[in-house]
Coordinates of C-alpha atoms and ligand atoms in Angstrom, one line a residue:
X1 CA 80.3 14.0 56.2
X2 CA 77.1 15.9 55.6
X3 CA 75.9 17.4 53.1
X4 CA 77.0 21.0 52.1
X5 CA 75.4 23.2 49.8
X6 CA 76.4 27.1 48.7
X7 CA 74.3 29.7 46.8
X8 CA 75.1 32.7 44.6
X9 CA 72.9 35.6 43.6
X10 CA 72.1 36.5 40.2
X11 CA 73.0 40.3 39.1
X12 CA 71.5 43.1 37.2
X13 CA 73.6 45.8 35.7
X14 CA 72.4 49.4 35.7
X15 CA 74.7 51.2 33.7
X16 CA 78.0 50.5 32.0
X17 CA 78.0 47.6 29.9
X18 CA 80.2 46.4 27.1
X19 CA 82.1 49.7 28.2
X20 CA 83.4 48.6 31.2
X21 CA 85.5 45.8 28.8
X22 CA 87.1 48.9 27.7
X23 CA 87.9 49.9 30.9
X24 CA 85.1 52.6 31.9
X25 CA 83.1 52.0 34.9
X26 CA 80.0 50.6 35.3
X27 CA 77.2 49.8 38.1
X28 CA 76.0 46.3 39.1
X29 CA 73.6 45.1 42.0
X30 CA 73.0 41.6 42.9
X31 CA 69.0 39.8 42.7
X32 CA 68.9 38.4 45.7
X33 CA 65.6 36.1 44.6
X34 CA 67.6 34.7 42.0
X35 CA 70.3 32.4 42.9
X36 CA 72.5 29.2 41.9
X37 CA 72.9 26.3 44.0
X38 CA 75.6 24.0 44.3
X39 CA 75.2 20.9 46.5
X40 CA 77.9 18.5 47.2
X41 CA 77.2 15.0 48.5
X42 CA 79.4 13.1 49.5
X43 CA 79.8 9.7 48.6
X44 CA 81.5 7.4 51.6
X45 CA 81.4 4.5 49.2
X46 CA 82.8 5.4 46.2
X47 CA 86.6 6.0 45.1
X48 CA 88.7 8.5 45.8
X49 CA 88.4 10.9 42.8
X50 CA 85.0 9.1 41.8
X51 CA 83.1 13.0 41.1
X52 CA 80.1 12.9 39.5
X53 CA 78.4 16.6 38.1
X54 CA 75.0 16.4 37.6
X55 CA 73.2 19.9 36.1
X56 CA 69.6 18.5 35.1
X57 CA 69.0 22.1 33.7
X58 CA 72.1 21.7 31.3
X59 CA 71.1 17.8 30.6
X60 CA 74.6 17.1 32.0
X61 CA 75.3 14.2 34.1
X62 CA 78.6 12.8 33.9
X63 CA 81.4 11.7 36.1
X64 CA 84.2 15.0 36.1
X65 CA 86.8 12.9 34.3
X66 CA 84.8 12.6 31.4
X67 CA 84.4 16.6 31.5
X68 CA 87.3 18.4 28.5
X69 CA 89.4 20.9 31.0
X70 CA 87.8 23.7 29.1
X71 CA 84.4 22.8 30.5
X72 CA 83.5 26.0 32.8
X73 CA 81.6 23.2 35.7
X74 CA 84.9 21.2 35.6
X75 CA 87.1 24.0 35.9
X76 CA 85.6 25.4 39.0
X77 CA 85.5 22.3 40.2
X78 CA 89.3 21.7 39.6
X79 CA 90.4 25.4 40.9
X80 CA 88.3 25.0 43.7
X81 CA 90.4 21.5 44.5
X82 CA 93.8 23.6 43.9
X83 CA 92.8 26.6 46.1
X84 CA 91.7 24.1 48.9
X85 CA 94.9 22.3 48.2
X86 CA 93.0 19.1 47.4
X87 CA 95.4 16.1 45.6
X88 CA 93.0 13.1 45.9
X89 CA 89.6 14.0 46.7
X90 CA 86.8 11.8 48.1
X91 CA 84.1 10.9 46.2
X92 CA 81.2 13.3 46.0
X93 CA 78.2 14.1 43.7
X94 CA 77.8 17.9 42.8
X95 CA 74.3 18.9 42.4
X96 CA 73.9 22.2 40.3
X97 CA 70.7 23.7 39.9
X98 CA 70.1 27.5 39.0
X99 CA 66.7 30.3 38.8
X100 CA 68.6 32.6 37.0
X101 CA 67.6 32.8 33.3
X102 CA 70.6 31.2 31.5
X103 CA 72.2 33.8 28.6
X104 CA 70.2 36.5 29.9
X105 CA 73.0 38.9 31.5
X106 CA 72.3 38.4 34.6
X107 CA 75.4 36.8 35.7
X108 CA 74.4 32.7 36.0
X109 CA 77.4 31.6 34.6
X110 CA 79.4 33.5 37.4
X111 CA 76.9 32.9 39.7
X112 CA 77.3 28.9 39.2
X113 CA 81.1 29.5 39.5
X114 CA 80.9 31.0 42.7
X115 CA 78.1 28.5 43.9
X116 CA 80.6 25.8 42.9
X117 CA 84.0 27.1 44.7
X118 CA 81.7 28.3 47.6
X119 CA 80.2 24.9 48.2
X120 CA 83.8 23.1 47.7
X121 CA 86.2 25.0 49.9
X122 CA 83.5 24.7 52.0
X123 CA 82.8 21.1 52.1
X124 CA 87.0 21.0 52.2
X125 CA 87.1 23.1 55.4
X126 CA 89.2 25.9 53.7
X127 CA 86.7 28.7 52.9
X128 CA 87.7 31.8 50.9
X129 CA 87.1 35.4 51.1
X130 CA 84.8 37.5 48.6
X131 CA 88.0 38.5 46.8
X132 CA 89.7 35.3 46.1
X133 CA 86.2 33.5 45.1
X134 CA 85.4 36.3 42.5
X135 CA 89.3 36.0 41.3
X136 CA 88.6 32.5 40.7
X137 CA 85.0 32.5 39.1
X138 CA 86.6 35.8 36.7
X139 CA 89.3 32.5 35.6
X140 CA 86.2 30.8 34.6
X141 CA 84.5 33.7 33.0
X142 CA 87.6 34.0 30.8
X143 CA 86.1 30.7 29.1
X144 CA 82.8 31.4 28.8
X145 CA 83.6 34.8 27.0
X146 CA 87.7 35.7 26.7
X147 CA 87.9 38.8 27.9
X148 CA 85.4 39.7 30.5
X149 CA 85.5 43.0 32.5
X150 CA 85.0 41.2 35.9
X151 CA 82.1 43.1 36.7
X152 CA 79.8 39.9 37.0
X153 CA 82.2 37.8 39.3
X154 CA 82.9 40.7 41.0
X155 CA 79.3 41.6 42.1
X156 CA 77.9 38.4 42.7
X157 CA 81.0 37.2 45.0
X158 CA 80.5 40.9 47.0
X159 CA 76.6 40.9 47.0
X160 CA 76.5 44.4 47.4
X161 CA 76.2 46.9 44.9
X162 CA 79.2 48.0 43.3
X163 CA 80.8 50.4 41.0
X164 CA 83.2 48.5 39.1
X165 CA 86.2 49.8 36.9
X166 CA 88.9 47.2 35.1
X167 CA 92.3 46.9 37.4
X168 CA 90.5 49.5 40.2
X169 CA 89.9 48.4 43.6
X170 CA 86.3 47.3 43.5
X171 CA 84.0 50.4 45.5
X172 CA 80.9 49.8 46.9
X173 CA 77.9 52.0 46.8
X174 CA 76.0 52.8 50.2
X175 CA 72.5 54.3 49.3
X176 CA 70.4 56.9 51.1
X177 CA 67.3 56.6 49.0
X178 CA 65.6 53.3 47.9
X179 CA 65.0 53.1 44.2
X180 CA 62.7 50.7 42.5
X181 CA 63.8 48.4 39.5
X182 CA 61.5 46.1 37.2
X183 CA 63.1 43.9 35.1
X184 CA 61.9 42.4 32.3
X185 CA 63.1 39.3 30.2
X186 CA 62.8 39.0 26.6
X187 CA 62.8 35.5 26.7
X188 CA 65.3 35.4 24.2
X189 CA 69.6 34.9 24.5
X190 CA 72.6 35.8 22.6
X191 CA 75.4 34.4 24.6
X192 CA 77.4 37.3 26.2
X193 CA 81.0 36.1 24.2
X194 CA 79.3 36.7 21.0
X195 CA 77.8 40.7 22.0
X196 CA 81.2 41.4 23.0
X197 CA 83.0 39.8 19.9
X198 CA 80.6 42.2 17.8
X199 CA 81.3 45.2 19.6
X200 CA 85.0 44.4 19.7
X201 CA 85.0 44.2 15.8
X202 CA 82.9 47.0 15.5
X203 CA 86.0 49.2 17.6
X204 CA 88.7 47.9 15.8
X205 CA 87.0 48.7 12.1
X206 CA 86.1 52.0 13.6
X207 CA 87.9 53.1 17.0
X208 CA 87.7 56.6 17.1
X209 CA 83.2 56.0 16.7
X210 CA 83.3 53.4 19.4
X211 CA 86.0 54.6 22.0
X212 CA 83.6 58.0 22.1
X213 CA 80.5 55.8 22.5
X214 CA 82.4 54.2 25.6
X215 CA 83.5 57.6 27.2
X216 CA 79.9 58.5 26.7
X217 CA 79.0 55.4 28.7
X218 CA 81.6 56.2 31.0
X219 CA 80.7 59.7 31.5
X220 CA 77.1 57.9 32.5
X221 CA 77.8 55.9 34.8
X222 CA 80.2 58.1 37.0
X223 CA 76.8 60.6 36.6
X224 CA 74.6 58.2 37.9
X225 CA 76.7 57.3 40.9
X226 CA 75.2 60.2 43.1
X227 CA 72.3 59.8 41.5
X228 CA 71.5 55.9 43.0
X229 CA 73.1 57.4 46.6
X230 CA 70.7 60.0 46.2
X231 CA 67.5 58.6 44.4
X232 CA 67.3 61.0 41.9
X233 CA 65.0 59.5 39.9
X234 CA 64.8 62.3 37.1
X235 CA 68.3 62.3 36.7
X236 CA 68.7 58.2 36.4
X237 CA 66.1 58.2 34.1
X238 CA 67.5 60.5 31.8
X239 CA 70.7 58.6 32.6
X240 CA 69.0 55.4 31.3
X241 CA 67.6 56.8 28.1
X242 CA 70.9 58.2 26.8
X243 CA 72.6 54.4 27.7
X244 CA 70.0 52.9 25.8
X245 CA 70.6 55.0 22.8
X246 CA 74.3 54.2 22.7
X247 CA 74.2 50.7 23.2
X248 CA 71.4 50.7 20.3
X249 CA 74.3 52.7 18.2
X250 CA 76.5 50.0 19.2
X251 CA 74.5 47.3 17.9
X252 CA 73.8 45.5 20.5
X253 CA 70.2 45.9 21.2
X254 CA 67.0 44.3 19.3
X255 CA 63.6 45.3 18.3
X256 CA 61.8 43.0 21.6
X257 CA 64.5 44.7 24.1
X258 CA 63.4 47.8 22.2
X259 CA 58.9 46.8 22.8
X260 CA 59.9 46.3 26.0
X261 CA 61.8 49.2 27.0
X262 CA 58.8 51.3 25.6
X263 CA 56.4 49.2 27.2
X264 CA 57.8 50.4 30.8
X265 CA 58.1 54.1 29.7
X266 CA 54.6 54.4 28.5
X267 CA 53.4 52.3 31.7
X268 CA 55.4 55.4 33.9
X269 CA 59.2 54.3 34.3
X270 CA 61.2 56.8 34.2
X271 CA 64.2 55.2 32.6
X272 CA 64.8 52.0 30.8
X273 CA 67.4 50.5 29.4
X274 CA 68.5 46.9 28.0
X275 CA 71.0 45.3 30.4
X276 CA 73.9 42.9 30.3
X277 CA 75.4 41.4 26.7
X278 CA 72.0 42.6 25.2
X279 CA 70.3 41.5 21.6
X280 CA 67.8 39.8 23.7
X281 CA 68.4 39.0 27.7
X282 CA 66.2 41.2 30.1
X283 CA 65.8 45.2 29.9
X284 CA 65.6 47.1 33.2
X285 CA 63.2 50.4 34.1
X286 CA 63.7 52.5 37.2
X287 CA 60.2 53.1 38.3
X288 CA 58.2 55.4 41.1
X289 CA 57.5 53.1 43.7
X290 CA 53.7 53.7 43.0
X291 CA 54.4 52.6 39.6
X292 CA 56.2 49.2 39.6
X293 CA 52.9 46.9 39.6
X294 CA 51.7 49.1 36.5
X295 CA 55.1 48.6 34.8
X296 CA 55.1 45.0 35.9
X297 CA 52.0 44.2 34.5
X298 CA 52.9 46.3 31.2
X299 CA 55.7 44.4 31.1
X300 CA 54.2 41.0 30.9
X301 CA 51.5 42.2 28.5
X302 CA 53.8 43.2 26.3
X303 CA 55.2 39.6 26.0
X304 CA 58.3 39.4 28.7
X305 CA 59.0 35.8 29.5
X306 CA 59.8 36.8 33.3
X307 CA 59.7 39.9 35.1
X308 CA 61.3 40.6 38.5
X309 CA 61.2 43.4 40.4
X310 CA 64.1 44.8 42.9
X311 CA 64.7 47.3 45.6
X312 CA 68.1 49.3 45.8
X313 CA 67.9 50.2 49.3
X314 CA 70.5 51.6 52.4
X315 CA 73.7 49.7 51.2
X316 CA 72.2 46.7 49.8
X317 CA 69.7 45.0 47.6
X318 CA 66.7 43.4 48.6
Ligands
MEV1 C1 78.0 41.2 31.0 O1 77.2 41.0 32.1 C2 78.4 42.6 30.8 C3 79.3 42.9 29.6 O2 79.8 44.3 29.8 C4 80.5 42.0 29.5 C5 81.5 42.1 30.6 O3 81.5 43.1 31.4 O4 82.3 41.2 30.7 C6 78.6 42.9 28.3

């Protein structure tokens, strides 16, 4: 058997997060130059069932028996033997390896999942569709964080940018104007399941603040839906600034985010915003195409770890 190996992209969102848990929309493209691999090879002389997981970037290397259920790896593994109606399976080594940053909102845990169940079914002979892989990776996502929107398996399983609402049928955004997006990391990570356990407390000791700050956000992003198809960049801008502001009321921002946000709006951006789980993670600006190198290179002077830069073009991102 040869070897088979899958990849998933990482994702950026633009507007909408933490309130799309609540059920608003939100707007997500995939990074495209970022991406998880997963790699099985198989093993023609081991035992049936021999698996070993090896994820040098996690210091894991163990054999999937000695994984707890609970393990996110080992339970895409395991779903990804169930949906490919796998009893015994032959013995393999899975490879994982992964260039997007780790804790920093842009999807990796979701897009190793879908790497994983990609790469499996595959190596099975019994691939899935786009819907039933991000159904499966949001299964997973429920253990990394316990109540994920679905936004990030959702996106990264599509690859296309998408508008996404809780229990909606997911809708895809077809652009007539190519906008520009710099993204910056801050080099530093709060793990998504502890942004959304602090915004979730902050609701329930004050609903009626924080269900207005998600309508706000809602409001937002059904705003800037037009304004992507469009490329209006004065309007997404403006758009950006007032999402910024609310997630800062929300808590879930931090002074770097904060440098770095103002870093890009000084350098020319015409929006910026932090993006993902936030309090640390990567910010995002929506700059003039003649602009992004400047705001790059603001960017990194102004102490981002990483900074990638994206293109929303004609019905995909490149
Ligand atoms: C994570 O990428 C975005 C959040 O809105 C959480 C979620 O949607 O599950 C913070």
């Amino acid at each position: 058997m040869p070897v088979i190996f899958a990849n998933a992209p990482g994702k950026i969102i633009l507007f909408g997060e933490h309130a799309v848990v609540y059920g608003q929309p939100a707007i997500a493209i995939p990074v495209n130059q970022l991406k998880a691999t997963a790699r099985v090879m198989p093993n023609p002389l081991g035992q049936p069932g021999d698996i070993r997981i090896q994820a040098p970037q996690i210091q894991l290397d163990a054999s999937l028996a000695d994984l707890p259920v609970d393990h996110p790896i080992a339970a895409a593994v395991r779903l990804a033997f169930q949906a490919a109606s796998i009893n015994q399976p032959p013995a393999f080594t899975l490879q994982i390896s992964s260039t997007i940053p780790i804790s920093g909102g842009m999807g990796s845990s979701a897009a190793v999942s879908i790497a994983i169940l990609r790469a499996l079914t595959n190596f099975f002979g019994k691939p899935l569709t786009a819907d039933q892989i991000s159904a499966l990776a949001y299964t997973v996502e429920e253990i990394h964080h316990g109540t994920p929107s679905g936004i990030d398996n959702n996106v990264i399983a599509h690859q296309k940018p998408v508008v996404y609402r809780r229990d909606q049928p997911i809708e895809f955004l077809s652009v007539k104007q190519p906008t520009h997006w710099v993204i910056g990391d801050t080099g530093e990570t709060t793990p998504t399941h502890e942004t959304v356990a602090d915004v979730r407390q902050h609701f329930q000791a004050n609903p009626k603040r924080f269900s207005t700050f998600f309508e706000q956000i809602g409001d937002i992003s059904r705003q800037a839906q037009p304004g992507l198809i469009d490329g209006d960049l004065p309007l997404l801008g403006r758009l950006m600034d007032q999402n910024q502001c609310l997630l800062e009321k929300m808590g879930v921002s931090s002074p770097t985010l904060e440098h770095l946000i103002q870093a890009a709006r000084m350098a020319g951006a015409v929006g910026a915003k932090l993006s993902g789980g936030g309090r640390g993670g990567n910010m995002i600006a929506l700059a003039p195409s003649e602009n992004a190198a400047e705001i790059k290179a603001a960017l990194i002077d102004a102490g981002a770890k990483q900074v990638f830069t994206t293109i929303l073009t004609k019905g995909r991102e490149s």
